[in-house]
PDB file of C-alpha atoms in Angstrom:
ATOM      1  CA  MET A   1     220.708 138.847  34.321  1.00 44.00           C
ATOM      2  CA  SER A   2     219.251 135.766  32.676  1.00 47.00           C
ATOM      3  CA  MET A   3     215.729 134.858  33.777  1.00 46.00           C
ATOM      4  CA  ASP A   4     215.769 131.450  32.112  1.00 51.00           C
ATOM      5  CA  LEU A   5     214.798 128.589  34.426  1.00 49.00           C
ATOM      6  CA  SER A   6     215.244 125.001  33.364  1.00 55.00           C
ATOM      7  CA  ARG A   7     212.617 122.377  34.194  1.00 50.00           C
ATOM      8  CA  ARG A   8     215.135 120.458  36.266  1.00 52.00           C
ATOM      9  CA  CYS A   9     216.122 123.553  38.257  1.00 52.00           C
ATOM     10  CA  PHE A  10     212.454 124.427  38.816  1.00 45.00           C
ATOM     11  CA  LEU A  11     211.649 120.936  40.118  1.00 45.00           C
ATOM     12  CA  LYS A  12     214.699 120.919  42.403  1.00 48.00           C
ATOM     13  CA  SER A  13     213.863 124.340  43.822  1.00 49.00           C
ATOM     14  CA  THR A  14     210.198 123.462  44.305  1.00 47.00           C
ATOM     15  CA  ALA A  15     211.038 120.144  45.942  1.00 46.00           C
ATOM     16  CA  ALA A  16     213.472 121.888  48.268  1.00 46.00           C
ATOM     17  CA  GLY A  17     210.783 124.398  49.221  1.00 48.00           C
ATOM     18  CA  VAL A  18     208.201 121.690  49.846  1.00 43.00           C
ATOM     19  CA  LEU A  19     210.720 119.673  51.830  1.00 41.00           C
ATOM     20  CA  SER A  20     211.637 122.711  53.907  1.00 46.00           C
ATOM     21  CA  SER A  21     207.973 123.398  54.632  1.00 45.00           C
ATOM     22  CA  ALA A  22     207.399 119.796  55.675  1.00 48.00           C
ATOM     23  CA  VAL A  23     210.498 119.820  57.889  1.00 47.00           C
ATOM     24  CA  LEU A  24     209.498 123.117  59.455  1.00 44.00           C
ATOM     25  CA  ALA A  25     205.981 121.820  60.119  1.00 49.00           C
ATOM     26  CA  GLU A  26     207.393 118.667  61.722  1.00 53.00           C
ATOM     27  CA  LEU A  27     209.806 120.697  63.829  1.00 49.00           C
ATOM     28  CA  ALA A  28     206.968 122.967  64.926  1.00 51.00           C
ATOM     29  CA  GLU A  29     204.890 119.978  65.952  1.00 55.00           C
ATOM     30  CA  ARG A  30     207.807 118.511  67.912  1.00 51.00           C
ATOM     31  CA  LEU A  31     208.343 121.806  69.692  1.00 50.00           C
ATOM     32  CA  VAL A  32     204.664 121.957  70.612  1.00 49.00           C
ATOM     33  CA  ALA A  33     204.753 118.343  71.824  1.00 48.00           C
ATOM     34  CA  ALA A  34     207.794 119.151  73.970  1.00 48.00           C
ATOM     35  CA  THR A  35     206.116 122.187  75.528  1.00 51.00           C
ATOM     36  CA  ALA A  36     204.790 121.479  79.001  1.00 54.00           C
ATOM     37  CA  THR A  37     201.002 121.476  79.089  1.00 61.00           C
ATOM     38  CA  PRO A  38     199.095 122.711  82.149  1.00 62.00           C
ATOM     39  CA  ALA A  39     199.034 120.148  84.931  1.00 63.00           C
ATOM     40  CA  LEU A  40     195.560 118.701  85.348  1.00 64.00           C
ATOM     41  CA  GLY A  41     194.382 115.785  87.447  1.00 62.00           C
ATOM     42  CA  PRO A  42     195.045 114.558  90.992  1.00 64.00           C
ATOM     43  CA  LYS A  43     196.361 117.164  93.408  1.00 75.00           C
ATOM     44  CA  SER A  44     196.949 115.033  96.514  1.00 90.00           C
ATOM     45  CA  LYS A  45     197.187 111.405  97.560  1.00 94.00           C
ATOM     46  CA  VAL A  46     194.257 109.275  98.653  1.00 96.00           C
ATOM     47  CA  ARG A  47     194.702 108.449 102.343  1.00 97.00           C
ATOM     48  CA  ILE A  48     193.576 104.906 103.170  1.00 98.00           C
ATOM     49  CA  GLY A  49     193.776 103.222 106.554  1.00 98.00           C
ATOM     50  CA  LYS A  50     194.941  99.602 106.256  1.00 98.00           C
ATOM     51  CA  LEU A  51     194.793  96.874 108.874  1.00 97.00           C
ATOM     52  CA  TYR A  52     194.615  93.102 109.201  1.00 98.00           C
ATOM     53  CA  LEU A  53     191.943  91.375 111.253  1.00 96.00           C
ATOM     54  CA  GLY A  54     192.269  87.749 112.273  1.00 94.00           C
ATOM     55  CA  ARG A  55     192.717  85.348 115.166  1.00 92.00           C
ATOM     56  CA  GLU A  56     195.448  82.763 115.653  1.00 93.00           C
ATOM     57  CA  HIS A  57     192.877  80.173 116.811  1.00 93.00           C
ATOM     58  CA  PRO A  58     189.722  80.785 114.763  1.00 91.00           C
ATOM     59  CA  GLY A  59     188.473  77.183 114.724  1.00 87.00           C
ATOM     60  CA  TRP A  60     187.818  77.301 110.949  1.00 84.00           C
ATOM     61  CA  PRO A  61     189.075  76.479 108.393  1.00 83.00           C
ATOM     62  CA  MET A  62     191.729  75.146 110.754  1.00 88.00           C
ATOM     63  CA  ALA A  63     192.408  75.222 114.450  1.00 91.00           C
ATOM     64  CA  THR A  64     195.479  77.466 114.173  1.00 93.00           C
ATOM     65  CA  VAL A  65     196.360  80.098 111.572  1.00 93.00           C
ATOM     66  CA  ASP A  66     199.701  81.871 111.207  1.00 95.00           C
ATOM     67  CA  VAL A  67     198.183  85.321 110.791  1.00 95.00           C
ATOM     68  CA  LYS A  68     201.576  87.049 110.849  1.00 96.00           C
ATOM     69  CA  ALA A  69     202.735  84.962 107.887  1.00 96.00           C
ATOM     70  CA  ASP A  70     199.472  85.696 106.071  1.00 95.00           C
ATOM     71  CA  MET A  71     199.962  89.421 106.649  1.00 96.00           C
ATOM     72  CA  LYS A  72     203.542  89.295 105.335  1.00 97.00           C
ATOM     73  CA  ARG A  73     202.341  87.428 102.253  1.00 96.00           C
ATOM     74  CA  PHE A  74     199.660  90.038 101.599  1.00 97.00           C
ATOM     75  CA  GLU A  75     202.127  92.893 102.080  1.00 97.00           C
ATOM     76  CA  ALA A  76     204.514  91.277  99.560  1.00 97.00           C
ATOM     77  CA  GLU A  77     201.707  91.010  97.000  1.00 97.00           C
ATOM     78  CA  LEU A  78     200.653  94.596  97.703  1.00 96.00           C
ATOM     79  CA  ALA A  79     204.198  95.789  96.997  1.00 96.00           C
ATOM     80  CA  LYS A  80     203.909  94.344  93.488  1.00 97.00           C
ATOM     81  CA  LEU A  81     200.960  96.663  92.827  1.00 96.00           C
ATOM     82  CA  SER A  82     202.879  99.882  93.488  1.00 94.00           C
ATOM     83  CA  ALA A  83     202.294 101.225  89.961  1.00 94.00           C
ATOM     84  CA  GLY A  84     198.539 101.182  90.538  1.00 95.00           C
ATOM     85  CA  LEU A  85     198.911 102.741  93.978  1.00 95.00           C
ATOM     86  CA  ALA A  86     201.047 105.739  93.065  1.00 94.00           C
ATOM     87  CA  ASP A  87     198.355 108.161  94.229  1.00 94.00           C
ATOM     88  CA  VAL A  88     197.628 106.265  97.455  1.00 96.00           C
ATOM     89  CA  GLU A  89     199.059 106.810 100.929  1.00 97.00           C
ATOM     90  CA  PHE A  90     198.371 103.881 103.239  1.00 97.00           C
ATOM     91  CA  ILE A  91     198.048 104.557 106.960  1.00 98.00           C
ATOM     92  CA  ASP A  92     199.363 101.382 108.531  1.00 97.00           C
ATOM     93  CA  GLY A  93     197.208  99.995 111.320  1.00 97.00           C
ATOM     94  CA  GLY A  94     199.090  96.701 111.436  1.00 96.00           C
ATOM     95  CA  LEU A  95     197.817  93.312 112.583  1.00 97.00           C
ATOM     96  CA  ILE A  96     195.176  93.771 115.274  1.00 96.00           C
ATOM     97  CA  ALA A  97     195.356  91.359 118.191  1.00 90.00           C
ATOM     98  CA  ASN A  98     193.334  93.155 120.871  1.00 92.00           C
ATOM     99  CA  ASP A  99     191.041  96.122 121.597  1.00 92.00           C
ATOM    100  CA  GLN A 100     193.942  98.373 122.586  1.00 95.00           C
ATOM    101  CA  GLU A 101     195.649  97.915 119.219  1.00 95.00           C
ATOM    102  CA  LEU A 102     192.342  98.523 117.443  1.00 96.00           C
ATOM    103  CA  ALA A 103     191.793 101.757 119.392  1.00 96.00           C
ATOM    104  CA  ALA A 104     195.278 102.946 118.420  1.00 96.00           C
ATOM    105  CA  ALA A 105     194.599 102.166 114.750  1.00 97.00           C
ATOM    106  CA  LYS A 106     191.267 104.025 114.841  1.00 97.00           C
ATOM    107  CA  GLU A 107     193.019 107.081 116.224  1.00 97.00           C
ATOM    108  CA  LYS A 108     195.483 106.990 113.317  1.00 97.00           C
ATOM    109  CA  PHE A 109     192.695 106.570 110.763  1.00 97.00           C
ATOM    110  CA  LYS A 110     190.799 109.753 111.667  1.00 94.00           C
ATOM    111  CA  GLY A 111     190.516 111.933 108.578  1.00 93.00           C
ATOM    112  CA  ALA A 112     191.231 109.062 106.170  1.00 96.00           C
ATOM    113  CA  ASP A 113     189.236 108.697 102.958  1.00 96.00           C
ATOM    114  CA  GLY A 114     188.529 105.039 103.690  1.00 97.00           C
ATOM    115  CA  ILE A 115     189.663 101.955 105.562  1.00 98.00           C
ATOM    116  CA  LEU A 116     190.856  98.757 103.885  1.00 98.00           C
ATOM    117  CA  VAL A 117     190.348  95.743 106.152  1.00 98.00           C
ATOM    118  CA  VAL A 118     192.201  92.612 105.086  1.00 97.00           C
ATOM    119  CA  HIS A 119     190.192  89.642 106.331  1.00 96.00           C
ATOM    120  CA  LEU A 120     192.412  86.834 107.626  1.00 95.00           C
ATOM    121  CA  THR A 121     190.133  84.625 109.778  1.00 94.00           C
ATOM    122  CA  MET A 122     186.711  84.307 111.348  1.00 93.00           C
ATOM    123  CA  GLY A 123     185.702  86.081 114.527  1.00 92.00           C
ATOM    124  CA  ILE A 124     186.262  89.730 113.566  1.00 94.00           C
ATOM    125  CA  GLY A 125     182.640  90.973 113.659  1.00 93.00           C
ATOM    126  CA  ASN A 126     183.023  93.062 116.809  1.00 94.00           C
ATOM    127  CA  GLN A 127     186.157  94.706 115.461  1.00 95.00           C
ATOM    128  CA  LEU A 128     184.383  95.615 112.231  1.00 95.00           C
ATOM    129  CA  GLN A 129     181.547  97.182 114.195  1.00 95.00           C
ATOM    130  CA  SER A 130     184.046  99.210 116.188  1.00 96.00           C
ATOM    131  CA  LEU A 131     185.703 100.478 113.022  1.00 96.00           C
ATOM    132  CA  MET A 132     182.375 101.618 111.594  1.00 96.00           C
ATOM    133  CA  GLU A 133     181.923 103.913 114.594  1.00 95.00           C
ATOM    134  CA  LEU A 134     184.435 106.267 112.921  1.00 96.00           C
ATOM    135  CA  GLY A 135     181.930 107.032 110.151  1.00 95.00           C
ATOM    136  CA  ILE A 136     184.640 106.390 107.548  1.00 96.00           C
ATOM    137  CA  PRO A 137     183.834 104.052 104.617  1.00 97.00           C
ATOM    138  CA  VAL A 138     185.177 100.526 105.135  1.00 98.00           C
ATOM    139  CA  VAL A 139     185.927  97.838 102.552  1.00 98.00           C
ATOM    140  CA  LEU A 140     186.468  94.278 103.760  1.00 97.00           C
ATOM    141  CA  PHE A 141     188.828  92.462 101.375  1.00 97.00           C
ATOM    142  CA  ALA A 142     188.195  88.754 101.820  1.00 95.00           C
ATOM    143  CA  LEU A 143     190.404  86.071 100.306  1.00 93.00           C
ATOM    144  CA  PRO A 144     189.020  82.505 100.043  1.00 94.00           C
ATOM    145  CA  TYR A 145     188.671  80.673 103.385  1.00 92.00           C
ATOM    146  CA  SER A 146     189.204  83.859 105.361  1.00 92.00           C
ATOM    147  CA  GLY A 147     185.870  83.518 107.119  1.00 89.00           C
ATOM    148  CA  HIS A 148     182.122  84.081 106.843  1.00 88.00           C
ATOM    149  CA  GLU A 149     181.804  87.701 107.931  1.00 90.00           C
ATOM    150  CA  TRP A 150     180.890  88.632 104.341  1.00 89.00           C
ATOM    151  CA  HIS A 151     177.306  87.518 105.014  1.00 90.00           C
ATOM    152  CA  THR A 152     176.853  90.204 107.686  1.00 92.00           C
ATOM    153  CA  ILE A 153     177.673  93.126 105.377  1.00 94.00           C
ATOM    154  CA  ALA A 154     174.247  93.453 103.728  1.00 95.00           C
ATOM    155  CA  GLY A 155     172.556  93.757 107.115  1.00 95.00           C
ATOM    156  CA  TRP A 156     174.915  96.527 108.167  1.00 95.00           C
ATOM    157  CA  GLN A 157     174.368  98.307 104.871  1.00 96.00           C
ATOM    158  CA  ARG A 158     170.614  98.266 105.481  1.00 96.00           C
ATOM    159  CA  GLN A 159     171.332 100.019 108.777  1.00 95.00           C
ATOM    160  CA  GLY A 160     173.139 102.769 106.850  1.00 95.00           C
ATOM    161  CA  LYS A 161     176.645 101.645 107.774  1.00 96.00           C
ATOM    162  CA  LEU A 162     179.401 102.699 105.353  1.00 96.00           C
ATOM    163  CA  ILE A 163     180.796  99.256 104.601  1.00 97.00           C
ATOM    164  CA  ASP A 164     181.202  96.947 101.622  1.00 97.00           C
ATOM    165  CA  VAL A 165     182.877  93.604 100.995  1.00 96.00           C
ATOM    166  CA  PHE A 166     185.123  92.541  98.124  1.00 96.00           C
ATOM    167  CA  PRO A 167     185.634  88.755  98.079  1.00 95.00           C
ATOM    168  CA  SER A 168     188.354  87.665  95.664  1.00 96.00           C
ATOM    169  CA  SER A 169     191.110  85.130  95.126  1.00 95.00           C
ATOM    170  CA  LYS A 170     193.262  87.707  93.332  1.00 97.00           C
ATOM    171  CA  TYR A 171     195.482  90.076  95.264  1.00 97.00           C
ATOM    172  CA  GLU A 172     195.450  92.573  92.381  1.00 97.00           C
ATOM    173  CA  ASP A 173     191.725  93.092  92.969  1.00 97.00           C
ATOM    174  CA  VAL A 174     192.732  95.331  95.861  1.00 97.00           C
ATOM    175  CA  LEU A 175     193.082  98.025  93.191  1.00 97.00           C
ATOM    176  CA  VAL A 176     189.397  97.585  92.361  1.00 97.00           C
ATOM    177  CA  ALA A 177     188.331  97.365  95.992  1.00 97.00           C
ATOM    178  CA  ILE A 178     189.767 100.791  96.845  1.00 97.00           C
ATOM    179  CA  ARG A 179     188.265 102.623  93.848  1.00 96.00           C
ATOM    180  CA  PRO A 180     185.406 104.048  95.954  1.00 96.00           C
ATOM    181  CA  PHE A 181     187.963 105.652  98.294  1.00 97.00           C
ATOM    182  CA  ARG A 182     189.724 107.240  95.335  1.00 95.00           C
ATOM    183  CA  ALA A 183     186.411 108.577  94.001  1.00 94.00           C
ATOM    184  CA  ILE A 184     185.485 110.013  97.409  1.00 93.00           C
ATOM    185  CA  HIS A 185     188.831 111.770  97.693  1.00 95.00           C
ATOM    186  CA  ARG A 186     188.810 113.165  94.157  1.00 93.00           C
ATOM    187  CA  LEU A 187     185.282 114.516  94.583  1.00 94.00           C
ATOM    188  CA  LYS A 188     186.344 116.307  97.761  1.00 93.00           C
ATOM    189  CA  GLU A 189     189.112 118.196  96.007  1.00 92.00           C
ATOM    190  CA  ALA A 190     187.401 118.609  92.623  1.00 94.00           C
ATOM    191  CA  ARG A 191     186.418 121.871  90.993  1.00 95.00           C
ATOM    192  CA  LEU A 192     183.986 121.900  88.073  1.00 96.00           C
ATOM    193  CA  LEU A 193     183.571 124.712  85.556  1.00 97.00           C
ATOM    194  CA  ASN A 194     180.023 125.549  84.501  1.00 96.00           C
ATOM    195  CA  VAL A 195     179.975 127.664  81.319  1.00 96.00           C
ATOM    196  CA  SER A 196     176.657 129.302  80.488  1.00 95.00           C
ATOM    197  CA  THR A 197     174.905 132.635  79.953  1.00 93.00           C
ATOM    198  CA  ALA A 198     174.196 132.967  83.681  1.00 93.00           C
ATOM    199  CA  PRO A 199     175.699 131.631  86.930  1.00 95.00           C
ATOM    200  CA  ALA A 200     174.724 128.121  88.025  1.00 95.00           C
ATOM    201  CA  ASP A 201     171.944 127.823  90.604  1.00 96.00           C
ATOM    202  CA  ALA A 202     173.522 128.732  93.959  1.00 96.00           C
ATOM    203  CA  ALA A 203     171.405 126.309  96.010  1.00 97.00           C
ATOM    204  CA  TYR A 204     172.276 123.433  93.679  1.00 95.00           C
ATOM    205  CA  CYS A 205     175.997 124.246  93.852  1.00 96.00           C
ATOM    206  CA  GLU A 206     175.828 124.422  97.651  1.00 97.00           C
ATOM    207  CA  ALA A 207     174.077 121.039  97.787  1.00 97.00           C
ATOM    208  CA  ILE A 208     176.811 119.461  95.656  1.00 95.00           C
ATOM    209  CA  LYS A 209     179.524 120.952  97.844  1.00 96.00           C
ATOM    210  CA  GLY A 210     177.757 119.829 101.000  1.00 96.00           C
ATOM    211  CA  LYS A 211     177.348 116.238  99.858  1.00 93.00           C
ATOM    212  CA  PHE A 212     180.546 115.617  97.889  1.00 94.00           C
ATOM    213  CA  GLY A 213     182.835 118.537  98.708  1.00 94.00           C
ATOM    214  CA  THR A 214     182.931 119.458  95.011  1.00 96.00           C
ATOM    215  CA  GLU A 215     183.067 123.151  94.088  1.00 97.00           C
ATOM    216  CA  VAL A 216     181.218 124.485  91.028  1.00 97.00           C
ATOM    217  CA  ILE A 217     182.699 127.627  89.442  1.00 97.00           C
ATOM    218  CA  SER A 218     180.445 129.595  87.116  1.00 97.00           C
ATOM    219  CA  LEU A 219     181.919 131.109  83.940  1.00 97.00           C
ATOM    220  CA  LEU A 220     180.042 133.132  81.340  1.00 95.00           C
ATOM    221  CA  LEU A 221     180.232 133.131  77.550  1.00 93.00           C
ATOM    222  CA  PRO A 222     182.686 136.098  77.432  1.00 94.00           C
ATOM    223  CA  ASP A 223     185.095 134.057  79.611  1.00 96.00           C
ATOM    224  CA  LEU A 224     185.044 131.250  77.058  1.00 95.00           C
ATOM    225  CA  GLN A 225     185.401 133.704  74.145  1.00 95.00           C
ATOM    226  CA  LYS A 226     188.422 135.294  75.800  1.00 97.00           C
ATOM    227  CA  ALA A 227     190.066 131.891  76.358  1.00 97.00           C
ATOM    228  CA  TYR A 228     189.312 130.917  72.752  1.00 97.00           C
ATOM    229  CA  ALA A 229     190.963 134.093  71.466  1.00 97.00           C
ATOM    230  CA  ALA A 230     194.029 133.481  73.656  1.00 97.00           C
ATOM    231  CA  ALA A 231     194.456 129.782  72.750  1.00 97.00           C
ATOM    232  CA  ASP A 232     197.808 128.969  71.142  1.00 96.00           C
ATOM    233  CA  ARG A 233     197.142 128.649  67.403  1.00 95.00           C
ATOM    234  CA  GLY A 234     200.441 126.857  66.799  1.00 95.00           C
ATOM    235  CA  GLU A 235     199.537 124.185  69.311  1.00 96.00           C
ATOM    236  CA  ALA A 236     196.049 123.953  67.827  1.00 96.00           C
ATOM    237  CA  MET A 237     197.513 123.495  64.333  1.00 96.00           C
ATOM    238  CA  ALA A 238     199.721 120.654  65.566  1.00 95.00           C
ATOM    239  CA  ASP A 239     196.751 119.064  67.307  1.00 95.00           C
ATOM    240  CA  MET A 240     194.654 119.357  64.147  1.00 96.00           C
ATOM    241  CA  ARG A 241     197.391 117.767  62.022  1.00 95.00           C
ATOM    242  CA  ARG A 242     197.628 114.861  64.474  1.00 95.00           C
ATOM    243  CA  TRP A 243     193.887 114.189  64.234  1.00 94.00           C
ATOM    244  CA  VAL A 244     194.005 114.348  60.431  1.00 94.00           C
ATOM    245  CA  LYS A 245     197.114 112.166  60.253  1.00 94.00           C
ATOM    246  CA  GLU A 246     195.788 109.486  62.588  1.00 95.00           C
ATOM    247  CA  ALA A 247     192.214 109.437  61.276  1.00 95.00           C
ATOM    248  CA  LYS A 248     191.270 106.383  59.226  1.00 95.00           C
ATOM    249  CA  LYS A 249     188.933 108.550  57.158  1.00 95.00           C
ATOM    250  CA  ILE A 250     187.551 112.099  57.299  1.00 95.00           C
ATOM    251  CA  ILE A 251     183.933 112.192  56.144  1.00 94.00           C
ATOM    252  CA  GLU A 252     182.347 115.533  57.038  1.00 93.00           C
ATOM    253  CA  PRO A 253     184.514 118.150  58.772  1.00 94.00           C
ATOM    254  CA  THR A 254     186.923 120.372  56.875  1.00 94.00           C
ATOM    255  CA  GLN A 255     190.410 120.948  58.217  1.00 93.00           C
ATOM    256  CA  ASP A 256     189.217 124.385  59.323  1.00 95.00           C
ATOM    257  CA  ASP A 257     186.432 122.735  61.338  1.00 96.00           C
ATOM    258  CA  ILE A 258     188.970 120.419  62.959  1.00 96.00           C
ATOM    259  CA  LEU A 259     191.292 123.356  63.679  1.00 96.00           C
ATOM    260  CA  LYS A 260     188.481 125.282  65.391  1.00 96.00           C
ATOM    261  CA  SER A 261     187.737 122.213  67.515  1.00 96.00           C
ATOM    262  CA  SER A 262     191.409 122.013  68.513  1.00 97.00           C
ATOM    263  CA  VAL A 263     191.383 125.703  69.454  1.00 97.00           C
ATOM    264  CA  MET A 264     188.276 125.130  71.592  1.00 96.00           C
ATOM    265  CA  TYR A 265     189.916 122.128  73.276  1.00 96.00           C
ATOM    266  CA  ILE A 266     192.981 124.202  74.183  1.00 97.00           C
ATOM    267  CA  ALA A 267     190.774 127.057  75.409  1.00 97.00           C
ATOM    268  CA  MET A 268     188.828 124.754  77.742  1.00 96.00           C
ATOM    269  CA  ARG A 269     191.991 122.987  78.914  1.00 96.00           C
ATOM    270  CA  ASP A 270     193.584 126.336  79.754  1.00 96.00           C
ATOM    271  CA  LEU A 271     190.462 127.401  81.654  1.00 96.00           C
ATOM    272  CA  LEU A 272     190.650 124.184  83.678  1.00 96.00           C
ATOM    273  CA  ALA A 273     194.300 124.881  84.517  1.00 94.00           C
ATOM    274  CA  GLN A 274     193.601 128.534  85.320  1.00 95.00           C
ATOM    275  CA  HIS A 275     190.899 127.646  87.847  1.00 95.00           C
ATOM    276  CA  GLY A 276     192.453 124.426  89.161  1.00 93.00           C
ATOM    277  CA  ALA A 277     189.455 122.459  87.875  1.00 94.00           C
ATOM    278  CA  VAL A 278     189.174 118.912  86.554  1.00 92.00           C
ATOM    279  CA  ALA A 279     185.985 118.998  84.446  1.00 94.00           C
ATOM    280  CA  VAL A 280     183.868 121.400  82.435  1.00 95.00           C
ATOM    281  CA  THR A 281     180.149 121.379  81.667  1.00 93.00           C
ATOM    282  CA  MET A 282     178.669 123.750  79.122  1.00 91.00           C
ATOM    283  CA  ASN A 283     175.314 125.064  77.963  1.00 88.00           C
ATOM    284  CA  CYS A 284     176.370 124.171  74.416  1.00 81.00           C
ATOM    285  CA  LEU A 285     173.007 124.747  72.709  1.00 82.00           C
ATOM    286  CA  GLY A 286     171.817 127.831  74.560  1.00 76.00           C
ATOM    287  CA  MET A 287     174.616 130.353  74.034  1.00 76.00           C
ATOM    288  CA  ASP A 288     173.986 131.190  70.345  1.00 70.00           C
TER     289      ASP A 288
END
């Protein structure tokens, strides 16, 4: 058998091998990208009570206000914001015209994360006070010329009432106004991983759970080492290649350093999924 190999044949064979390696690497990365990653993030919807407060004859800024038309207009604008409200469940309290309707709305709102009050006209102070009796955080969303109740909020806050006001001319600012409700809800259902050489202080963890509802789960160094050893190296390699490919410039770390970081990321992500947690804190300088 002849062992002669021409330069052209060598280059063709080498190029084919390099091409195959590149194609295989790309295919591997696509397979990793297509693999479902553990589901992290919100577990349930934020429950927000929503009602409209206003009077048909407020006296200012006009003698008569079509509050039903104003409510329909607001609802139409709210519908346009559905993408930003995907994790929100509104509890509809409707347009409040009397104390009986307000009492019915309050009954529906029990257990809600917060109450969004859409301010339509003046003269709603007593209704706001009644709502605050529930002990549920309230945000008063006030469009221009809806009234002057905004000036009473600071006084109620000084009394320890759970109320704030968001005056705005933009309907889309409702998404900003309800952020505190989202934070309250997420804290209630959140689990945090604390990785260290010893369990987190029990009294501190209990205080956090008592105030926010957040649970702290203590993990030790061996737990992290085990997760690191089990982390998918193929996925880590694809993650490392993405960082290298998309980096403008690599100054200090070697590719091996970047790969180890990707392995650690996957290990921590898998620990979060395993324990149903949303964040991890680590004694990064005290575990040798």
